[in-house]
Amino acid sequence: MEQLIQHLKHFHQLSEALQHNLERYFTKVVLPKNELLITEGSVCRQLYFLETGCLRGFYNLDGKEITHWLGFENDFVTSFHSFITQQPAVENIQLMEGCVLWAISKETLGGLFEEYNEVERLVRIAYEKYYIRLEERFVNSQFRTATERYEHLLQRAPHVVERVPLGYVASYLGISQETLSRIRGRL
C-alpha cells in the first residue's frame, strides 16, 4: 500500500484523511502467473494498481490472441471501457508474472470522488496517462515501420523485451514472431 500512496503523492498532495481511507478501501490482491484478471464478456468492476509484476491486455480475433497493451509496476490497470461504462469487456487481462495488485471498486471510488476532490484529480491523471499510451500506440502502428516500432520500444521500455515473451512482444508491435526475430537478428 505504501508504494501506491507514494505513487499518488508524486502527482498530487494527499490529505491524511484520504491516505487513511485509501488504506481502508483498497484491497490487496495476489495472483499467480497466467491468471486472468479480467475476461471478455464480464463487466469490470475494479480499478487496480499494479505494485509488482507484469500483465497484458489482449483481444481474441479469429482464434488468435492480439496483445494491445502491457502493464508494469506503478500502472493503473483495468478494462477501462468496461470499468467506465459498466458494459461487458471485449478484452482479457492476463498476468505474465505473479502480481501484487491493489483493487478498488467503481462504487467505492465514486464515493471517494464525492468526499475528496483530490481523488477526481488523481483519477483524471490516471486516465490521461492511459489516453497518452493509446495515442502513442496508434501513432506507432500507423506511422512507423516494424523496425522503427521495435527500436522505439527498446529506447522507451527496454524492460519489456526482458520480461515479456517474444510472441507477445511481436503481437504488441503488430508483427509476426518471425518478423521480430529477423529484426532482432539485424540489430
Short mmCIF file of C-alpha atoms in Angstrom, two decimals:
data_model
loop_
_atom_site.label_atom_id
_atom_site.label_comp_id
_atom_site.label_asym_id
_atom_site.label_seq_id
_atom_site.Cartn_x
_atom_site.Cartn_y
_atom_site.Cartn_z
CA MET A 1 0.00 0.00 0.00
CA GLU A 2 2.91 2.33 0.72
CA GLN A 3 4.00 2.13 -2.93
CA LEU A 4 0.53 3.19 -4.08
CA ILE A 5 0.44 6.13 -1.65
CA GLN A 6 3.91 7.29 -2.74
CA HIS A 7 2.98 6.96 -6.40
CA LEU A 8 -0.14 9.07 -5.91
CA LYS A 9 1.80 11.70 -3.94
CA HIS A 10 4.02 12.09 -6.99
CA PHE A 11 1.02 13.60 -8.81
CA HIS A 12 -0.82 15.43 -6.03
CA GLN A 13 -0.68 16.05 -2.29
CA LEU A 14 -2.89 13.71 -0.27
CA SER A 15 -4.60 14.69 2.95
CA GLU A 16 -4.06 12.46 5.96
CA ALA A 17 -7.76 11.58 5.94
CA LEU A 18 -7.60 10.49 2.31
CA GLN A 19 -4.48 8.40 2.90
CA HIS A 20 -6.24 6.66 5.78
CA ASN A 21 -9.32 5.95 3.64
CA LEU A 22 -7.23 4.69 0.73
CA GLU A 23 -5.67 2.18 3.09
CA ARG A 24 -9.16 1.13 4.20
CA TYR A 25 -10.75 0.90 0.75
CA PHE A 26 -8.06 -0.67 -1.41
CA THR A 27 -7.84 -4.45 -1.18
CA LYS A 28 -4.61 -6.35 -1.75
CA VAL A 29 -4.87 -8.98 -4.50
CA VAL A 30 -2.08 -11.52 -5.05
CA LEU A 31 -2.39 -13.68 -8.16
CA PRO A 32 -0.12 -16.23 -9.88
CA LYS A 33 1.39 -16.11 -13.34
CA ASN A 34 -1.03 -16.83 -16.23
CA GLU A 35 -4.12 -15.98 -14.15
CA LEU A 36 -6.77 -13.97 -15.99
CA LEU A 37 -7.60 -10.80 -14.09
CA ILE A 38 -10.43 -9.85 -16.46
CA THR A 39 -12.12 -11.93 -19.15
CA GLU A 40 -14.02 -10.75 -22.18
CA GLY A 41 -17.76 -10.75 -21.67
CA SER A 42 -17.57 -9.91 -17.97
CA VAL A 43 -18.13 -6.44 -16.52
CA CYS A 44 -15.04 -4.95 -14.92
CA ARG A 45 -15.97 -3.52 -11.54
CA GLN A 46 -12.45 -2.90 -10.17
CA LEU A 47 -9.62 -0.49 -10.86
CA TYR A 48 -6.22 -1.97 -9.98
CA PHE A 49 -2.86 -0.52 -9.06
CA LEU A 50 -0.06 -2.89 -10.07
CA GLU A 51 2.51 -2.98 -7.28
CA THR A 52 4.67 -5.80 -8.65
CA GLY A 53 4.60 -7.97 -11.75
CA CYS A 54 3.54 -7.50 -15.34
CA LEU A 55 0.43 -8.25 -17.32
CA ARG A 56 -1.04 -7.81 -20.77
CA GLY A 57 -4.33 -6.81 -22.28
CA PHE A 58 -5.35 -8.85 -25.30
CA TYR A 59 -8.23 -9.46 -27.68
CA ASN A 60 -9.24 -12.74 -29.27
CA LEU A 61 -9.59 -12.33 -33.03
CA ASP A 62 -10.39 -15.36 -35.16
CA GLY A 63 -8.80 -17.70 -32.62
CA LYS A 64 -5.67 -15.56 -32.34
CA GLU A 65 -4.64 -13.51 -29.31
CA ILE A 66 -3.74 -9.89 -30.12
CA THR A 67 -1.79 -8.16 -27.34
CA HIS A 68 -2.65 -4.47 -27.38
CA TRP A 69 -1.15 -3.19 -24.12
CA LEU A 70 1.30 -4.17 -21.42
CA GLY A 71 1.27 -3.14 -17.76
CA PHE A 72 4.11 -2.98 -15.27
CA GLU A 73 4.79 -1.74 -11.76
CA ASN A 74 3.05 1.51 -10.81
CA ASP A 75 0.47 1.27 -13.61
CA PHE A 76 -3.24 1.55 -13.03
CA VAL A 77 -4.86 -1.29 -14.94
CA THR A 78 -8.36 -2.37 -15.78
CA SER A 79 -10.51 -2.83 -18.83
CA PHE A 80 -11.09 0.92 -18.92
CA HIS A 81 -14.02 0.85 -21.33
CA SER A 82 -15.82 -1.78 -19.28
CA PHE A 83 -14.94 -0.10 -15.97
CA ILE A 84 -16.21 3.31 -17.08
CA THR A 85 -19.34 2.17 -18.97
CA GLN A 86 -20.09 -0.95 -16.91
CA GLN A 87 -20.58 -2.82 -20.19
CA PRO A 88 -19.04 -6.27 -20.79
CA ALA A 89 -15.32 -6.21 -21.53
CA VAL A 90 -14.12 -7.06 -25.03
CA GLU A 91 -10.60 -7.75 -23.81
CA ASN A 92 -8.82 -10.11 -21.44
CA ILE A 93 -6.11 -9.17 -18.96
CA GLN A 94 -3.59 -11.90 -18.19
CA LEU A 95 -0.75 -11.92 -15.68
CA MET A 96 2.62 -12.70 -17.25
CA GLU A 97 4.26 -12.86 -13.83
CA GLY A 98 2.89 -13.36 -10.37
CA CYS A 99 1.42 -9.99 -9.39
CA VAL A 100 0.57 -7.96 -6.33
CA LEU A 101 -2.26 -5.54 -7.07
CA TRP A 102 -4.41 -3.17 -5.04
CA ALA A 103 -8.08 -3.10 -6.07
CA ILE A 104 -10.83 -0.58 -5.52
CA SER A 105 -14.41 -0.94 -6.74
CA LYS A 106 -16.09 1.56 -9.02
CA GLU A 107 -18.69 2.26 -6.33
CA THR A 108 -16.10 2.92 -3.63
CA LEU A 109 -14.11 5.12 -5.97
CA GLY A 110 -17.28 7.09 -6.74
CA GLY A 111 -17.81 7.62 -3.02
CA LEU A 112 -14.25 8.91 -2.67
CA PHE A 113 -14.92 11.35 -5.55
CA GLU A 114 -17.75 12.82 -3.51
CA GLU A 115 -15.71 13.09 -0.33
CA TYR A 116 -12.28 14.14 -1.65
CA ASN A 117 -11.73 16.50 -4.59
CA GLU A 118 -8.15 15.32 -4.97
CA VAL A 119 -9.35 11.81 -5.89
CA GLU A 120 -11.03 13.17 -9.02
CA ARG A 121 -7.79 14.85 -9.97
CA LEU A 122 -5.78 11.67 -9.38
CA VAL A 123 -8.16 9.55 -11.46
CA ARG A 124 -8.12 12.17 -14.22
CA ILE A 125 -4.31 11.93 -14.27
CA ALA A 126 -4.52 8.11 -14.48
CA TYR A 127 -6.98 8.38 -17.38
CA GLU A 128 -4.76 10.94 -19.11
CA LYS A 129 -1.76 8.61 -18.85
CA TYR A 130 -3.86 5.79 -20.31
CA TYR A 131 -5.04 8.01 -23.18
CA ILE A 132 -1.48 9.11 -23.97
CA ARG A 133 -0.36 5.48 -24.10
CA LEU A 134 -3.20 4.71 -26.51
CA GLU A 135 -2.32 7.62 -28.77
CA GLU A 136 1.36 6.66 -28.78
CA ARG A 137 0.38 3.10 -29.76
CA PHE A 138 -1.79 4.45 -32.59
CA VAL A 139 0.98 6.70 -33.91
CA ASN A 140 3.50 3.84 -33.71
CA SER A 141 1.24 1.44 -35.58
CA GLN A 142 0.26 3.92 -38.29
CA PHE A 143 3.44 5.85 -38.96
CA ARG A 144 6.43 3.66 -38.09
CA THR A 145 7.89 0.62 -39.78
CA ALA A 146 8.17 -2.65 -37.88
CA THR A 147 11.88 -2.00 -37.27
CA GLU A 148 11.17 1.53 -36.06
CA ARG A 149 8.49 0.24 -33.69
CA TYR A 150 10.92 -2.28 -32.19
CA GLU A 151 13.72 0.30 -31.89
CA HIS A 152 11.29 2.73 -30.25
CA LEU A 153 10.29 0.03 -27.77
CA LEU A 154 13.95 -0.67 -26.95
CA GLN A 155 14.59 3.04 -26.38
CA ARG A 156 11.49 3.78 -24.30
CA ALA A 157 10.92 0.50 -22.46
CA PRO A 158 13.82 -1.96 -22.74
CA HIS A 159 12.45 -3.92 -19.77
CA VAL A 160 9.62 -5.17 -22.00
CA VAL A 161 11.86 -7.47 -24.05
CA GLU A 162 13.45 -8.76 -20.84
CA ARG A 163 10.16 -9.64 -19.12
CA VAL A 164 7.62 -10.37 -21.84
CA PRO A 165 7.67 -13.48 -24.06
CA LEU A 166 8.72 -12.57 -27.61
CA GLY A 167 5.45 -13.83 -29.10
CA TYR A 168 3.56 -11.27 -27.02
CA VAL A 169 6.10 -8.54 -27.89
CA ALA A 170 5.60 -9.29 -31.59
CA SER A 171 1.82 -9.15 -31.21
CA TYR A 172 2.12 -5.89 -29.26
CA LEU A 173 4.19 -4.43 -32.10
CA GLY A 174 1.71 -5.68 -34.69
CA ILE A 175 4.15 -8.03 -36.41
CA SER A 176 4.72 -11.77 -36.63
CA GLN A 177 7.19 -13.51 -34.36
CA GLU A 178 9.26 -14.41 -37.44
CA THR A 179 9.49 -10.74 -38.46
CA LEU A 180 10.53 -9.81 -34.93
CA SER A 181 13.24 -12.49 -35.00
CA ARG A 182 14.58 -11.10 -38.32
CA ILE A 183 14.60 -7.56 -36.93
CA ARG A 184 16.40 -8.67 -33.78
CA GLY A 185 18.94 -10.57 -35.88
CA ARG A 186 19.73 -7.46 -37.94
CA LEU A 187 20.15 -5.13 -34.93
#
